[in-house]
Coordinates of C-alpha atoms in Angstrom, one line a residue:
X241 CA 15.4 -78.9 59.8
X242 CA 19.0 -78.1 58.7
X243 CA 21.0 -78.9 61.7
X244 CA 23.2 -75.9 62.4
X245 CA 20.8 -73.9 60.1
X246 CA 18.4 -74.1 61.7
X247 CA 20.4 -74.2 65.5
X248 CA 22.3 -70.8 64.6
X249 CA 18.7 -68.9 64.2
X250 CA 17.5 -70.3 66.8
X251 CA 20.0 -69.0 68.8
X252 CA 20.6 -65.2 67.3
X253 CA 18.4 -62.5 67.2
X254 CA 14.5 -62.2 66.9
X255 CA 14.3 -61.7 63.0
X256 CA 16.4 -64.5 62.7
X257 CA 14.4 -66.8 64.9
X258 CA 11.0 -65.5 62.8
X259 CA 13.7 -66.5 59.6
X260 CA 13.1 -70.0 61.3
X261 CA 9.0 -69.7 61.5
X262 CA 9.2 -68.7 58.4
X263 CA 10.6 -71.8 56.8
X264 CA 8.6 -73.9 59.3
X265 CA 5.5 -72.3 57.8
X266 CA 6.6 -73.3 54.7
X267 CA 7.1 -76.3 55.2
X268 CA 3.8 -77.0 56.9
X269 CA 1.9 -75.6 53.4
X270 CA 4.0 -77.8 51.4
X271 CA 3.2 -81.3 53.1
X272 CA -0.3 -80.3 53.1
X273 CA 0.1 -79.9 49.1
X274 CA 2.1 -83.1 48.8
X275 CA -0.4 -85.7 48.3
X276 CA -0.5 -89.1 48.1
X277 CA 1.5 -89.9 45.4
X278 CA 3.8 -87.2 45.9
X279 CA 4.4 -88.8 49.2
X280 CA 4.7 -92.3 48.3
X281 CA 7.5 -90.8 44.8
X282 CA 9.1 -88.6 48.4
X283 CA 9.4 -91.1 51.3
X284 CA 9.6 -94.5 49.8
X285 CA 12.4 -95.2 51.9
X286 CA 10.6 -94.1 55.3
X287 CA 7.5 -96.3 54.3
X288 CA 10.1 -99.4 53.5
X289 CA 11.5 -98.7 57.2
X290 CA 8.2 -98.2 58.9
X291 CA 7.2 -101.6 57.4
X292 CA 9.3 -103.5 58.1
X293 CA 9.8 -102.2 61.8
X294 CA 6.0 -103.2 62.4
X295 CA 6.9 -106.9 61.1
X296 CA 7.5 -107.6 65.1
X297 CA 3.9 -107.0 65.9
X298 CA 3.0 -110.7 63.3
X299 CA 5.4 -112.1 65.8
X300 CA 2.8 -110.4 68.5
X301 CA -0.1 -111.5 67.4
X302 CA 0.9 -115.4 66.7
X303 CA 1.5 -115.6 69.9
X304 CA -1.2 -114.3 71.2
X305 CA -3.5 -115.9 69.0
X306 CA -1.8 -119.0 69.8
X307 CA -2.8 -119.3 73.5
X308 CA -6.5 -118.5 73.1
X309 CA -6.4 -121.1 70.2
X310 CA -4.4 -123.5 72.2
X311 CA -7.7 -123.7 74.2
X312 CA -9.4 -125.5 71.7
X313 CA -6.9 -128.2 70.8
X314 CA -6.9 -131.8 72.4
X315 CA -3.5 -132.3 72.7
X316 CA -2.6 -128.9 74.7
X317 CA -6.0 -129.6 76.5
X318 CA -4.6 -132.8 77.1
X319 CA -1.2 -132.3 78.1
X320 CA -2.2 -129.3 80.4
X321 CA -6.0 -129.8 81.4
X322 CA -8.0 -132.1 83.2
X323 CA -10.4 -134.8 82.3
X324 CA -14.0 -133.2 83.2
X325 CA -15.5 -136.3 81.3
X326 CA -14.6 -139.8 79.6
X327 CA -12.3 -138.3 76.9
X328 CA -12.8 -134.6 77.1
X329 CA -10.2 -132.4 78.6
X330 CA -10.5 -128.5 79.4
X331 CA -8.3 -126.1 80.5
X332 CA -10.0 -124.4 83.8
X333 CA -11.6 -121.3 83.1
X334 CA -9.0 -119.5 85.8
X335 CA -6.3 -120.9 84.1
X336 CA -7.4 -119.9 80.8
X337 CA -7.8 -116.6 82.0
X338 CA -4.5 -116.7 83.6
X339 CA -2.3 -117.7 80.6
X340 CA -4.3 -114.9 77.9
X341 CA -3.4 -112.2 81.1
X342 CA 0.0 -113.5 81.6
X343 CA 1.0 -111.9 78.6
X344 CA -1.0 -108.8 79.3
X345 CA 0.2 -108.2 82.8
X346 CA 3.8 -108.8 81.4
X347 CA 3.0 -106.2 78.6
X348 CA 2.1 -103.6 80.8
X349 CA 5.5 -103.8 82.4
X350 CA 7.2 -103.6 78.9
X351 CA 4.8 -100.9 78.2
X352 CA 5.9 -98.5 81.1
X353 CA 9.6 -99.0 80.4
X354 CA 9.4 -98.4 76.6
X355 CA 8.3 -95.0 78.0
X356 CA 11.5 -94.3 79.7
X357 CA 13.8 -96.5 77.8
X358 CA 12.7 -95.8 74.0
X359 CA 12.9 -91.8 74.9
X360 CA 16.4 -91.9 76.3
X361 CA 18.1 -94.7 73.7
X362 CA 16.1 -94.0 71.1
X363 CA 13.3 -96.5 69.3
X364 CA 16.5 -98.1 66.9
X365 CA 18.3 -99.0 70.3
X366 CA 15.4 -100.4 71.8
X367 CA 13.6 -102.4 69.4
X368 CA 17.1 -104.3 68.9
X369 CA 17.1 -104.7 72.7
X370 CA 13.7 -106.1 72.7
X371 CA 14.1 -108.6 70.2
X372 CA 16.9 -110.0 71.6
X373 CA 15.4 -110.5 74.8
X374 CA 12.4 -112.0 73.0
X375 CA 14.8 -114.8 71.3
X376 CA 15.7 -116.1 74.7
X377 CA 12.7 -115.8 76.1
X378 CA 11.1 -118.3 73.8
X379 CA 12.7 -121.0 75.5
X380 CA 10.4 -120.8 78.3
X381 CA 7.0 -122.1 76.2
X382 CA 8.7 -124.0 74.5
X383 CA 9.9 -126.2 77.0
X384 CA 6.9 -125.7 79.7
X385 CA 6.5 -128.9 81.5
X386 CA 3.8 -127.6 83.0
X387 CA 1.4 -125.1 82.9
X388 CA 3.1 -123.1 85.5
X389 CA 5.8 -122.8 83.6
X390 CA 4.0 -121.7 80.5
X391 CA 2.1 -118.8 82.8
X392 CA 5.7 -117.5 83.7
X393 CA 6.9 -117.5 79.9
X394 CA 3.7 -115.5 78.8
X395 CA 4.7 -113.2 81.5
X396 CA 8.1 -112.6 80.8
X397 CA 7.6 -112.6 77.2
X398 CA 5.1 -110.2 77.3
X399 CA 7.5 -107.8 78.6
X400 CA 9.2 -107.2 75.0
X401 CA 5.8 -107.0 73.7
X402 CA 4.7 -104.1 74.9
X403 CA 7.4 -102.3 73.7
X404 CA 6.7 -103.8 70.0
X405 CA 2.9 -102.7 70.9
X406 CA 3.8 -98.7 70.9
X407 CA 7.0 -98.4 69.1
X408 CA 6.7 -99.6 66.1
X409 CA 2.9 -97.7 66.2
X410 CA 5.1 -94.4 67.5
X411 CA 7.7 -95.0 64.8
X412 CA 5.1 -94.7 62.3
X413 CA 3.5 -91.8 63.2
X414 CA 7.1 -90.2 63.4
X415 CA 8.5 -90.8 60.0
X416 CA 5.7 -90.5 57.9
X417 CA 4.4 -87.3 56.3
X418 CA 0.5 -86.2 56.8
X419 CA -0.8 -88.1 54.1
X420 CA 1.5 -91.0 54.9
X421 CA 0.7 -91.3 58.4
X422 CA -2.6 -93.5 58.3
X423 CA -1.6 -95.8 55.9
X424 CA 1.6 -96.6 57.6
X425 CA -0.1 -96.8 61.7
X426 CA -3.1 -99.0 60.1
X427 CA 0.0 -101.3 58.5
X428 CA 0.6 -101.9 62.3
X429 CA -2.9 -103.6 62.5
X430 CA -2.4 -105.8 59.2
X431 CA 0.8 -107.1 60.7
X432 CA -1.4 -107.9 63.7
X433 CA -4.0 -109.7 61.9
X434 CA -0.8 -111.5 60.0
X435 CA 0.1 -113.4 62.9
X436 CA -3.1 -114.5 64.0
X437 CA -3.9 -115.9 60.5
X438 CA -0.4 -117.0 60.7
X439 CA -1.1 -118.6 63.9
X440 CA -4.5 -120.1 62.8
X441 CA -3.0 -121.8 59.7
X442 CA -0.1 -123.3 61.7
X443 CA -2.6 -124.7 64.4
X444 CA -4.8 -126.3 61.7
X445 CA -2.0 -128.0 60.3
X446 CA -1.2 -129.1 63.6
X447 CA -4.4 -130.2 63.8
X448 CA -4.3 -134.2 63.0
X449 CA -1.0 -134.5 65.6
X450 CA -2.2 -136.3 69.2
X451 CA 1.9 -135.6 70.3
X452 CA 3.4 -132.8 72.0
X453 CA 4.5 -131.2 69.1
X454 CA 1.2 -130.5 68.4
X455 CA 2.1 -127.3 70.2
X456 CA 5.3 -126.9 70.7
X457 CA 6.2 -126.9 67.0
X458 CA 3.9 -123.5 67.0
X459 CA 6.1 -122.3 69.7
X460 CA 9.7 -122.9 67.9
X461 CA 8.1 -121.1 64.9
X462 CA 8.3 -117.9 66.4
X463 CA 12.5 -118.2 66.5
X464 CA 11.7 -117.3 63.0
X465 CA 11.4 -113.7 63.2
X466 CA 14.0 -112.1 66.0
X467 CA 17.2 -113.0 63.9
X468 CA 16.4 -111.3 60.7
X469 CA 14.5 -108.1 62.1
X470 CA 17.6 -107.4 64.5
X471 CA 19.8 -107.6 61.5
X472 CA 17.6 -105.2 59.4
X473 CA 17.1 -102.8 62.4
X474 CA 20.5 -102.3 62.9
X475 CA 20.4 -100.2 60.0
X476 CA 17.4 -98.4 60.2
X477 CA 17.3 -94.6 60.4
X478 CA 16.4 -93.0 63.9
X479 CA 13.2 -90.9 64.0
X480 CA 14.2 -87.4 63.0
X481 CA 11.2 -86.3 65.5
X482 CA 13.2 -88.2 68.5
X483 CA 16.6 -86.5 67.7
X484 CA 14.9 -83.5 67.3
X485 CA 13.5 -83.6 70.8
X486 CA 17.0 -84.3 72.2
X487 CA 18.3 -81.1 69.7
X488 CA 20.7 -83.4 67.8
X489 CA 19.4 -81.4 65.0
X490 CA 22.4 -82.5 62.7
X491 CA 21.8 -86.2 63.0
X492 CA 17.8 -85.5 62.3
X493 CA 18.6 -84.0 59.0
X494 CA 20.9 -86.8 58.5
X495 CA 17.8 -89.2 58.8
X496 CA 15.5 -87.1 57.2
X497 CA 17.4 -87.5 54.1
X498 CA 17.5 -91.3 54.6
X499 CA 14.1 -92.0 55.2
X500 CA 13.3 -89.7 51.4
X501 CA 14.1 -90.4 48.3
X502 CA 17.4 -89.6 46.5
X503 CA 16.0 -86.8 43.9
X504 CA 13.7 -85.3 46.8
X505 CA 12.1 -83.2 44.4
X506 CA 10.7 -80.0 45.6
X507 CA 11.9 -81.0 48.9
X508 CA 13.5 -78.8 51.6
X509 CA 15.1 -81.0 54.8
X510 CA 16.4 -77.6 56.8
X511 CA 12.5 -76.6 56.2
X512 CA 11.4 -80.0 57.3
X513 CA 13.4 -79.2 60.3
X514 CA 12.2 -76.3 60.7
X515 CA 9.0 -77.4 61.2
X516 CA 9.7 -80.4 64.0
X517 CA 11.9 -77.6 66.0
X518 CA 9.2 -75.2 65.9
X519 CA 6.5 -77.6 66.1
X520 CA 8.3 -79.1 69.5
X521 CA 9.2 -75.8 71.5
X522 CA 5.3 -74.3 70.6
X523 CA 4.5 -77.5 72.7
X524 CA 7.1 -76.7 75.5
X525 CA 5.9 -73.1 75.6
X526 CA 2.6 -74.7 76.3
X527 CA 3.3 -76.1 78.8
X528 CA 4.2 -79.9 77.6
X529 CA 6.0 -82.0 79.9
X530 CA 8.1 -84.9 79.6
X531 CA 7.1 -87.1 82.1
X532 CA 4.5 -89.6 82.6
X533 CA 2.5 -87.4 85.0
X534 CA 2.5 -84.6 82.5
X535 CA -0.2 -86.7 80.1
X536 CA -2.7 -86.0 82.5
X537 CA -1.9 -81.7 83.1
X538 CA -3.6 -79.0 81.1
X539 CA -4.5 -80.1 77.0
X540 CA -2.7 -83.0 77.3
X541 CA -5.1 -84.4 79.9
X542 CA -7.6 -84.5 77.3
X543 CA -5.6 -85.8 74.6
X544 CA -4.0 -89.2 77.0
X545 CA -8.0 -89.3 77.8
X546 CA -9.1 -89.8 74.1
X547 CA -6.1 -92.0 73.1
X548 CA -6.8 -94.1 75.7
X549 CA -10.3 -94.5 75.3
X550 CA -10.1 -95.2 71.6
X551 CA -7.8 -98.4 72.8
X552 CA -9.8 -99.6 75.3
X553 CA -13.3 -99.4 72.6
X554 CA -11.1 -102.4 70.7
X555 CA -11.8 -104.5 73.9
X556 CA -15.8 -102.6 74.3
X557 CA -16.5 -103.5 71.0
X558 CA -16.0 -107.5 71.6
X559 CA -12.9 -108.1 70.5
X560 CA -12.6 -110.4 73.1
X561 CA -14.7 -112.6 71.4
X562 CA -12.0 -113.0 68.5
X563 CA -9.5 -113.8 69.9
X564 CA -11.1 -116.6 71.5
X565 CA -12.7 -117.6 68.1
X566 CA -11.6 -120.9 68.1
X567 CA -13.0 -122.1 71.1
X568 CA -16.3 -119.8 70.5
X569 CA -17.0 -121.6 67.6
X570 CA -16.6 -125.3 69.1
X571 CA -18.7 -123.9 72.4
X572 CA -21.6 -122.7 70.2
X573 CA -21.6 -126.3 68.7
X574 CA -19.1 -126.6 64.9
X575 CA -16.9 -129.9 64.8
X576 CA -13.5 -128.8 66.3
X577 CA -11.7 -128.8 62.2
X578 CA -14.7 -126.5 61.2
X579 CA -13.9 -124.1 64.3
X580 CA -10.3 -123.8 62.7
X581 CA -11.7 -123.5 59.5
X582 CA -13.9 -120.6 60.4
X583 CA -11.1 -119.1 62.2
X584 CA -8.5 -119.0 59.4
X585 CA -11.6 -117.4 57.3
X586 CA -12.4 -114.7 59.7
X587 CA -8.2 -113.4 59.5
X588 CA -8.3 -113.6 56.0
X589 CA -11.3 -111.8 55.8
X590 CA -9.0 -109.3 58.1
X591 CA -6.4 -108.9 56.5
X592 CA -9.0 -107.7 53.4
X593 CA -10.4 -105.3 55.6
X594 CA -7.3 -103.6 56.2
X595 CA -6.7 -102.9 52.6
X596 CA -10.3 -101.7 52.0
X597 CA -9.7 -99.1 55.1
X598 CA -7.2 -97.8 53.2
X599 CA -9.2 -97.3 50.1
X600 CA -12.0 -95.6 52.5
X601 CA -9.3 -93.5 54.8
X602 CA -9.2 -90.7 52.3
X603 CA -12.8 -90.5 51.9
X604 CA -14.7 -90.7 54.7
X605 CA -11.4 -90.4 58.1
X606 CA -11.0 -91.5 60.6
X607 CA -13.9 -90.4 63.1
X608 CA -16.6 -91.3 60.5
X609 CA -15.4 -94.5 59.9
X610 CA -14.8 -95.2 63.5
X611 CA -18.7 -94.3 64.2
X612 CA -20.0 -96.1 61.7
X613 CA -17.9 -99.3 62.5
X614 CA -18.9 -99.1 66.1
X615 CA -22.7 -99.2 64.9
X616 CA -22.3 -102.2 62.6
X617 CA -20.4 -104.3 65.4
X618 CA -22.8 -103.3 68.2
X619 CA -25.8 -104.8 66.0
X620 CA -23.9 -107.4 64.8
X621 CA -23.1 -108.6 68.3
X622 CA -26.6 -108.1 69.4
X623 CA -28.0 -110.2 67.0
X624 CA -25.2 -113.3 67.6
X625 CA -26.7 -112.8 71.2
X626 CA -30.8 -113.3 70.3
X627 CA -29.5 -116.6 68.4
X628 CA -28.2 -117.7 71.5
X629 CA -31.3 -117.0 73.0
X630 CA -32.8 -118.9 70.1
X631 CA -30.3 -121.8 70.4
X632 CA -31.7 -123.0 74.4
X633 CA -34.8 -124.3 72.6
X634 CA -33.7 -125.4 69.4
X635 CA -33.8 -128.8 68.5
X636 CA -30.7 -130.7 67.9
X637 CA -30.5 -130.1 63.7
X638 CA -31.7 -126.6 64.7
X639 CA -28.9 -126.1 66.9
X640 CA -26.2 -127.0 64.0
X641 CA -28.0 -124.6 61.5
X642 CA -27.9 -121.5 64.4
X643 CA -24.5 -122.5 65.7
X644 CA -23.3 -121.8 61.6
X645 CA -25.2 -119.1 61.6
X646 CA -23.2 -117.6 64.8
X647 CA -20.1 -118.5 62.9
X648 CA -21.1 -116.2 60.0
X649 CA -22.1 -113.6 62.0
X650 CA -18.3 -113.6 63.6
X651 CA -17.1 -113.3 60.3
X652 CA -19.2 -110.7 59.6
X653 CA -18.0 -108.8 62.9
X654 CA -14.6 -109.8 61.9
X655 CA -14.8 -108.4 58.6
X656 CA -16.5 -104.2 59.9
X657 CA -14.1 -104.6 62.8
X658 CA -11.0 -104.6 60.5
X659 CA -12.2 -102.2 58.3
X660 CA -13.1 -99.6 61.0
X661 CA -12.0 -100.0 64.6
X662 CA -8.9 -102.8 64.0
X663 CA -7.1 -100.5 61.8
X664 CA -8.5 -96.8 62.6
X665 CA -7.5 -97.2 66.2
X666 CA -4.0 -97.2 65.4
X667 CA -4.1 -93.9 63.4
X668 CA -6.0 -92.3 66.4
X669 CA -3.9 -93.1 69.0
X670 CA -0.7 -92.6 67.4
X671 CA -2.0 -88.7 66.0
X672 CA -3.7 -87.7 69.0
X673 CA -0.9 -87.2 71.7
X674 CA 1.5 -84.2 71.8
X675 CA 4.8 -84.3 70.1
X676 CA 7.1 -84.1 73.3
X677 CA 4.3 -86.8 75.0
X678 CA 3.7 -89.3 71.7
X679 CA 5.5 -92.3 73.5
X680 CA 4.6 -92.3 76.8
X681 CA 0.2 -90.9 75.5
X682 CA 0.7 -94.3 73.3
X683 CA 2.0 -96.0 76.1
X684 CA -0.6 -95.1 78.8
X685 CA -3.3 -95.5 76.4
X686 CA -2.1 -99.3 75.1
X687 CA -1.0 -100.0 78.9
X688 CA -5.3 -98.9 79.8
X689 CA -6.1 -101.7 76.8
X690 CA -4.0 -104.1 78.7
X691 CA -5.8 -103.7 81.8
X692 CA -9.3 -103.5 80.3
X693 CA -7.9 -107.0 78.4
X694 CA -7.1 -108.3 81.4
X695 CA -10.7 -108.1 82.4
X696 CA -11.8 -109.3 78.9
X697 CA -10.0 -112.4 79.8
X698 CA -11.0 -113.3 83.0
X699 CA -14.8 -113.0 82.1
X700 CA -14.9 -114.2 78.3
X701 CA -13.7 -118.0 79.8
X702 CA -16.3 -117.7 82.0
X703 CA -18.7 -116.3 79.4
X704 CA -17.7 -118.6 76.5
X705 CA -16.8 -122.0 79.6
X706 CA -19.1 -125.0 79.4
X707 CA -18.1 -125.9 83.1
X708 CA -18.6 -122.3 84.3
X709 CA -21.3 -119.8 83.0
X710 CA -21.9 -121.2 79.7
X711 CA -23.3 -118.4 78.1
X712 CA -22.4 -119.5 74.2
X713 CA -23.5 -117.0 71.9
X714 CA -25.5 -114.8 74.3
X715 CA -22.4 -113.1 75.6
X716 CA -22.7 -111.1 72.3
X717 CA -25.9 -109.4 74.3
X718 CA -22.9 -108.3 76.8
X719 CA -20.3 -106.8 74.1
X720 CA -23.0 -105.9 72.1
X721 CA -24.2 -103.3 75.5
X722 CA -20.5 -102.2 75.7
X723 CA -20.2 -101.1 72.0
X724 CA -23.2 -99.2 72.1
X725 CA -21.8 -97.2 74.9
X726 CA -18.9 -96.5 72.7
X727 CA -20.9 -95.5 70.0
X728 CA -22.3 -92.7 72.1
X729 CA -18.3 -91.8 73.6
X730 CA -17.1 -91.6 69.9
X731 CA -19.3 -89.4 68.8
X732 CA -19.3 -86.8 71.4
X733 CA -15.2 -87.3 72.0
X734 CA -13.1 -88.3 69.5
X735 CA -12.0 -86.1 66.7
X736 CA -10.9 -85.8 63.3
X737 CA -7.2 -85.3 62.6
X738 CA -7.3 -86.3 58.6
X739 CA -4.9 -83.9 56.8
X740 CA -4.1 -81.8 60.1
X741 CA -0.3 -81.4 60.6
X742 CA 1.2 -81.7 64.6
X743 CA 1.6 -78.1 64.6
X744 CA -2.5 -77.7 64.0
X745 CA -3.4 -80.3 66.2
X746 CA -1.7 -78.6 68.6
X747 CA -3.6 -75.6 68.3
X748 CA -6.8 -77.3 67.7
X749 CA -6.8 -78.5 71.0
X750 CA -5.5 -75.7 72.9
X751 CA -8.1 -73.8 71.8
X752 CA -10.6 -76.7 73.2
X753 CA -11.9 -77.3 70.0
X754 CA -15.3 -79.7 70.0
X755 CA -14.6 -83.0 68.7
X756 CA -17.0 -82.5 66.2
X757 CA -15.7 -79.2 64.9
X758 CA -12.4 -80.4 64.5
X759 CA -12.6 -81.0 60.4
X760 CA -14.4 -77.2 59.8
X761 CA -12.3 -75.5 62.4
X762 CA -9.9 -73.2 60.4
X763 CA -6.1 -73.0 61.9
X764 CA -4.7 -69.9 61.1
X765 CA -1.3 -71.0 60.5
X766 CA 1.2 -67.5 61.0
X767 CA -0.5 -67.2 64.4
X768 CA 0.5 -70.3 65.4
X769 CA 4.2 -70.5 65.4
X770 CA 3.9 -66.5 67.0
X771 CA 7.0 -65.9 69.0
X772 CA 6.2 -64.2 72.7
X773 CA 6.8 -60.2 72.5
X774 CA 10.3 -59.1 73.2
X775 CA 10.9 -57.0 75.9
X776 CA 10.8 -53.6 75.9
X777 CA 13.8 -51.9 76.6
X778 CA 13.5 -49.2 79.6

């Protein structure tokens, strides 16, 4: 969108303003013709940005993968447990639940403001903020001398991770063109997956040590990452759709430009312009609010609904049971080095899936590999429950061969989650919401995941607990009941944005397109950027 180009129409007559439509239109045929590799040769520069912006989510998930795997290493169990037998430690269900929430509850708080804060500074602003904040705040673990203390820090860090959580998912979704957008929302999952192998590999190396730097070595590893992404974010671009919703039209050309390459070939950035302007004010004709309330008014109501629900499945689906991995495997009976082992496998095999969603994105979209990625996992987790069932009257060399067995099967779960729900999640939630609504849809609906985590946490201890329920491998009968019911949500709700624009999203759900018409639905483009009938003079 040409700055004062596109301003000066706006502003002047009616065939001026339809001057404007016009090129919007224009530019809305031509990013549907730009395909992949014309969009990789275009915005190389806004892919490099994107990238490295979601970096801060490895820092994320090591340190969330850290705590749940802390509860499965004898010196942490040691230092902040109790001795429930000669030699064995644990850390007490409730407090296990209390440290994996910590961060959750301070999430949501970071969450809530990145709505406000990220909207009025800008994501540049606020990501620098956060990491800063997150560089002090590491302190706290890393000098816990007890486990109050560590609760506190996984509260108060958790504050700058929720605003990693949605902005760097937003940021994504902002800068990148329709064919782009997937690739570069599903990178936010890799970099998730990152840190938790990260995490693993670091924990099995710390394996051996009976000291206190067993963990807190873990901990000082994370002061590896604020410094250098605060001095490469400092020079980031802003997203052009953020400055365009403030009407600093000038500057969002200005990082238009920044965020393509320098020949932009068959490239217009006053068209591109164009489109966000037009794009924006078709929403605020509709009806589209600012404010957190607004999510749930009108269209948007259904569209906060959906992106939050698609969040919350992750947790449905038994995701729960990942991220206490560690400890799953040593509970359904593997030597404590093997439960490492099998848990540095399963994010490798992650990390693999991500790159195979990719390769199937293009293919098959989003919804259908959603679908079929929920059915997988709900089987999967249904059978890890009958061998639990199978394991009560096993004999002891029976027990080892099932508890492997479980193992696999995590993998396995591992593996389909990653290629379908891990990754695709990301791409829903962040193409769903409304322009004007993006931040604060993405917000809500990661801020419902929180909660619904929060619930994973408090019940998978229990679940997964020797001293408490001691359910082993049967809890996968309980996740495995919860997927199903998302199976039957996904297909009946969610849609299919692959190859849509904003602009036809926006229409497709203003007309209250079914879910499952979404990909046949035709969107007759002129009549969607129609300017209300001038007055007639009297």
């Amino acid at each position: 969108m040409a700055s004062a180009h596109v301003e000066d129409k706006m502003a002047t007559p009616r065939n001026q303003q339809e001057d404007v439509l016009e090129e919007a239109n224009h530019a809305s045929q031509r990013e549907h013709e730009l395909t992949l590799l014309p969009s990789l040769r275009l915005y190389p520069k806004a892919i490099a940005w994107s990238m490295f912006l979601s970096l801060a989510i490895i820092m994320e998930g090591y340190d969330m993968k850290l705590m749940g795997t802390f509860l499965a290493a004898p010196a942490f169990q040691k230092k902040y447990g109790y001795q429930y037998k000669p030699g064995k430690y644990q850390i007490t269900a409730a407090w296990q639940a209390g440290l994996n929430n910590g961060s959750s509850v301070g999430s949501i708080i970071g969450l809530l403001l990145n709505g406000y804060v990220s909207e009025r500074f800008g994501f540049r602003k606020t990501m620098l903020a956060s990491l800063a904040l997150i560089t002090v705040l590491i302190f706290i673990p890393f000098f816990a001398p007890s486990i109050e203390v560590l609760q506190v820090g996984q509260v108060l860090m958790g504050i700058p991770w929720g605003v990693f959580q949605t902005l760097t998912t937003s940021y994504a979704a902002e800068v990148a063109p329709t064919h782009l957008r997937a690739y570069l929302t599903t990178y936010v999952n890799l970099c998730w997956v990152l840190g938790q192998l990260l995490a693993s590999g670091v924990l099995r190396a710390m394996l051996n040590r009976t000291d206190e730097w067993s963990y807190r070595i873990p901990f000082a590893l994370q002061w590896m990452w604020p410094i250098p992404l605060m001095i490469g974010i400092a020079f980031t671009p802003e997203s052009p759709w953020w400055l365009v919703r403030k009407n600093r039209l000038d500057e969002a050309k200005a990082a238009l430009l920044r965020l393509t390459s320098s020949s932009r070939i068959e490239f217009d950035a006053d068209e591109a312009v164009a489109l966000m302007v037009v794009t924006t004010e078709n929403e605020r004709e509709a009806g589209t609010g600012v404010r957190y309330m607004d999510c749930f008014y009108g269209v948007d109501r259904r569209r906060t609904i959906i992106a939050c629900c698609v969040w919350c499945i992750q947790i449905l689906s038994g995701t729960g049971l990942r991220i206490y991995s560690t400890y799953f495997y040593e509970q359904a009976g593997l030597p404590t080095a093997s439960a490492f082992n099998m848990t540095i496998v399963q994010y490798a095999l992650g990390i693999v899936g991500v790159f195979i969603a990719w390769a199937m994105l293009p293919r098959f979209g989003r919804r259908t590999l959603y679908l079929w990625g929920l059915a997988i996992l709900a089987v999967t987790l249904l059978v890890i429950g009958g061998l639990g069932v199978a394991e009560d009257s096993a004999s002891s060399s029976q027990r080892t061969r099932l508890a492997w067995a479980v193992g696999s099967l995590l993998l396995v779960y591992a593996f389909f989650y990653d290629v379908t729900i891990g990754p695709v999640c990301y791409s829903l939630v962040a193409e769903i919401p409304s322009v004007q609504l993006r931040t604060k849809s993405i917000v809500l609906a990661r801020a419902s995941y929180n909660i619904l985590n929060i619930i994973s946490n408090i019940i998978t201890p229990y679940m997964l607990n020797p001293s408490a329920w001691n359910w082993g491998a049967k809890a996968g009968f309980f996740y495995g009941g919860t997927c199903v019911l998302s199976v039957v949500y996904a297909y009946f709700c969610i849609p299919e944005p692959t190859g849509r624009t904003y602009g036809e999203l926006n229409v497709l759900f203003q007309q209250k397109v079914s879910a499952r018409k979404f990909t046949s639905t035709q969107v007759a483009l002129p009549g969607v950027w129609e300017l209300p009938a001038e007055p007639k003079n009297e």
